[in-house]
Amino acid sequence: LIDKLNLEMQVLKNERENESTQLNAISTTLEELGENLKAKAFELEQLESQKHQLHQELQEAAHRYIYLEECFEETDAKLNHVEILLAEKDAQFVAIDNKTKQQMKEIILDAYMLMQSKHKKFPRAARDFAKKISERL
């Protein structure tokens, strides 16, 4: 009976040692998993921080884009206005140029007529043409 009890005690000790070994293995596994979880949580925090930073950079880039787009539209409007003014001034220049050419033709014609009237000795006509030339100049 004592041998049987000793044997049973030995079996119980062995079972207890096996359970203790298993508990130690489970405890070690839990510690490793806890460390892995902490590492993953830290990594997740870093990714969240990076995501937040990238989101801010994206918003800043969007604001810069909108500002540049507005500046471009304003500059484009100014350019269109300047082009319109340039076209108007060009038309005015052409009109002035044509008027000047016409006046030059008239002055040359009057000068020719003045020379002819002096050459043919028409003093009154010469005075009239000289007066016309001086008025036009």
Short mmCIF file of C-alpha atoms in Angstrom, two decimals:
data_model
loop_
_atom_site.label_atom_id
_atom_site.label_comp_id
_atom_site.label_asym_id
_atom_site.label_seq_id
_atom_site.Cartn_x
_atom_site.Cartn_y
_atom_site.Cartn_z
CA LEU A 1 0.00 0.00 0.00
CA ILE A 2 2.85 2.34 0.85
CA ASP A 3 4.53 1.48 -2.41
CA LYS A 4 1.33 2.16 -4.19
CA LEU A 5 0.96 5.46 -2.40
CA ASN A 6 4.59 6.33 -3.09
CA LEU A 7 4.08 5.46 -6.71
CA GLU A 8 0.94 7.56 -6.84
CA MET A 9 2.78 10.43 -5.17
CA GLN A 10 5.57 10.10 -7.69
CA VAL A 11 3.02 10.20 -10.52
CA LEU A 12 1.41 13.27 -8.98
CA LYS A 13 4.83 14.93 -8.60
CA ASN A 14 5.63 14.18 -12.22
CA GLU A 15 2.27 15.56 -13.30
CA ARG A 16 2.84 18.65 -11.17
CA GLU A 17 6.31 19.12 -12.70
CA ASN A 18 4.87 18.67 -16.20
CA GLU A 19 2.12 21.18 -15.43
CA SER A 20 4.69 23.56 -13.96
CA THR A 21 6.84 23.20 -17.08
CA GLN A 22 3.80 23.79 -19.26
CA LEU A 23 2.82 26.83 -17.18
CA ASN A 24 6.36 28.20 -17.51
CA ALA A 25 6.24 27.66 -21.27
CA ILE A 26 2.83 29.36 -21.45
CA SER A 27 4.12 32.22 -19.28
CA THR A 28 7.16 32.65 -21.52
CA THR A 29 4.95 32.58 -24.62
CA LEU A 30 2.63 35.18 -23.07
CA GLU A 31 5.61 37.42 -22.25
CA GLU A 32 6.88 37.10 -25.83
CA LEU A 33 3.43 37.86 -27.20
CA GLY A 34 3.16 40.86 -24.85
CA GLU A 35 6.50 42.21 -26.09
CA ASN A 36 5.44 41.63 -29.70
CA LEU A 37 2.16 43.42 -28.99
CA LYS A 38 4.03 46.39 -27.48
CA ALA A 39 6.34 46.52 -30.51
CA LYS A 40 3.36 46.40 -32.87
CA ALA A 41 1.57 49.11 -30.85
CA PHE A 42 4.68 51.33 -31.09
CA GLU A 43 4.90 50.64 -34.82
CA LEU A 44 1.21 51.49 -35.19
CA GLU A 45 1.73 54.77 -33.31
CA GLN A 46 4.59 55.65 -35.65
CA LEU A 47 2.43 54.86 -38.68
CA GLU A 48 -0.42 56.97 -37.28
CA SER A 49 2.00 59.85 -36.68
CA GLN A 50 3.37 59.49 -40.21
CA LYS A 51 -0.18 59.36 -41.59
CA HIS A 52 -1.06 62.56 -39.70
CA GLN A 53 2.08 64.30 -40.97
CA LEU A 54 1.40 63.23 -44.57
CA HIS A 55 -2.20 64.42 -44.24
CA GLN A 56 -0.98 67.84 -43.08
CA GLU A 57 1.52 68.01 -45.95
CA LEU A 58 -1.25 67.10 -48.38
CA GLN A 59 -3.49 69.86 -47.01
CA GLU A 60 -0.64 72.38 -47.25
CA ALA A 61 0.05 71.29 -50.83
CA ALA A 62 -3.66 71.65 -51.65
CA HIS A 63 -3.70 75.17 -50.19
CA ARG A 64 -0.57 76.09 -52.16
CA TYR A 65 -2.16 74.68 -55.32
CA ILE A 66 -5.34 76.70 -54.78
CA TYR A 67 -3.29 79.86 -54.10
CA LEU A 68 -1.18 79.32 -57.21
CA GLU A 69 -4.30 78.62 -59.27
CA GLU A 70 -5.84 81.90 -58.07
CA CYS A 71 -2.60 83.76 -58.84
CA PHE A 72 -2.54 82.18 -62.29
CA GLU A 73 -6.15 83.22 -62.96
CA GLU A 74 -5.41 86.76 -61.78
CA THR A 75 -2.28 86.96 -63.93
CA ASP A 76 -4.18 85.51 -66.88
CA ALA A 77 -6.91 88.15 -66.45
CA LYS A 78 -4.25 90.89 -66.31
CA LEU A 79 -2.60 89.47 -69.42
CA ASN A 80 -5.93 89.43 -71.27
CA HIS A 81 -6.54 93.04 -70.23
CA VAL A 82 -3.06 94.05 -71.43
CA GLU A 83 -3.63 92.23 -74.73
CA ILE A 84 -6.91 94.13 -75.22
CA LEU A 85 -5.16 97.44 -74.45
CA LEU A 86 -2.34 96.51 -76.81
CA ALA A 87 -4.83 95.75 -79.59
CA GLU A 88 -6.58 99.09 -78.97
CA LYS A 89 -3.27 100.99 -78.98
CA ASP A 90 -2.19 99.12 -82.10
CA ALA A 91 -5.42 100.16 -83.84
CA GLN A 92 -4.86 103.75 -82.68
CA PHE A 93 -1.29 103.61 -83.96
CA VAL A 94 -2.45 102.37 -87.36
CA ALA A 95 -5.06 105.14 -87.51
CA ILE A 96 -2.48 107.78 -86.53
CA ASP A 97 0.01 106.34 -89.01
CA ASN A 98 -2.56 106.44 -91.81
CA LYS A 99 -3.57 109.99 -90.86
CA THR A 100 0.09 111.07 -90.77
CA LYS A 101 0.75 109.51 -94.17
CA GLN A 102 -2.30 111.28 -95.57
CA GLN A 103 -1.14 114.60 -94.09
CA MET A 104 2.36 114.06 -95.51
CA LYS A 105 0.86 113.41 -98.94
CA GLU A 106 -1.22 116.58 -98.65
CA ILE A 107 1.81 118.62 -97.50
CA ILE A 108 3.94 117.23 -100.34
CA LEU A 109 1.16 118.02 -102.80
CA ASP A 110 0.80 121.55 -101.36
CA ALA A 111 4.60 122.01 -101.49
CA TYR A 112 4.60 120.91 -105.12
CA MET A 113 1.74 123.28 -105.88
CA LEU A 114 3.62 126.07 -104.02
CA MET A 115 6.71 125.47 -106.15
CA GLN A 116 4.60 125.42 -109.29
CA SER A 117 2.79 128.64 -108.34
CA LYS A 118 6.12 130.38 -107.56
CA HIS A 119 7.63 129.07 -110.76
CA LYS A 120 4.67 130.27 -112.81
CA LYS A 121 4.54 133.51 -110.82
CA PHE A 122 1.17 133.27 -109.07
CA PRO A 123 1.92 135.07 -105.76
CA ARG A 124 -1.59 134.78 -104.35
CA ALA A 125 -1.71 131.01 -105.00
CA ALA A 126 1.81 130.71 -103.54
CA ARG A 127 0.65 132.48 -100.35
CA ASP A 128 -2.42 130.22 -100.10
CA PHE A 129 -0.34 127.04 -100.47
CA ALA A 130 2.28 128.33 -97.98
CA LYS A 131 -0.53 129.09 -95.51
CA LYS A 132 -2.01 125.58 -95.98
CA ILE A 133 1.40 124.00 -95.40
CA SER A 134 2.00 126.00 -92.21
CA GLU A 135 -1.48 125.14 -90.91
CA ARG A 136 -0.93 121.44 -91.54
CA LEU A 137 2.47 121.48 -89.88
#
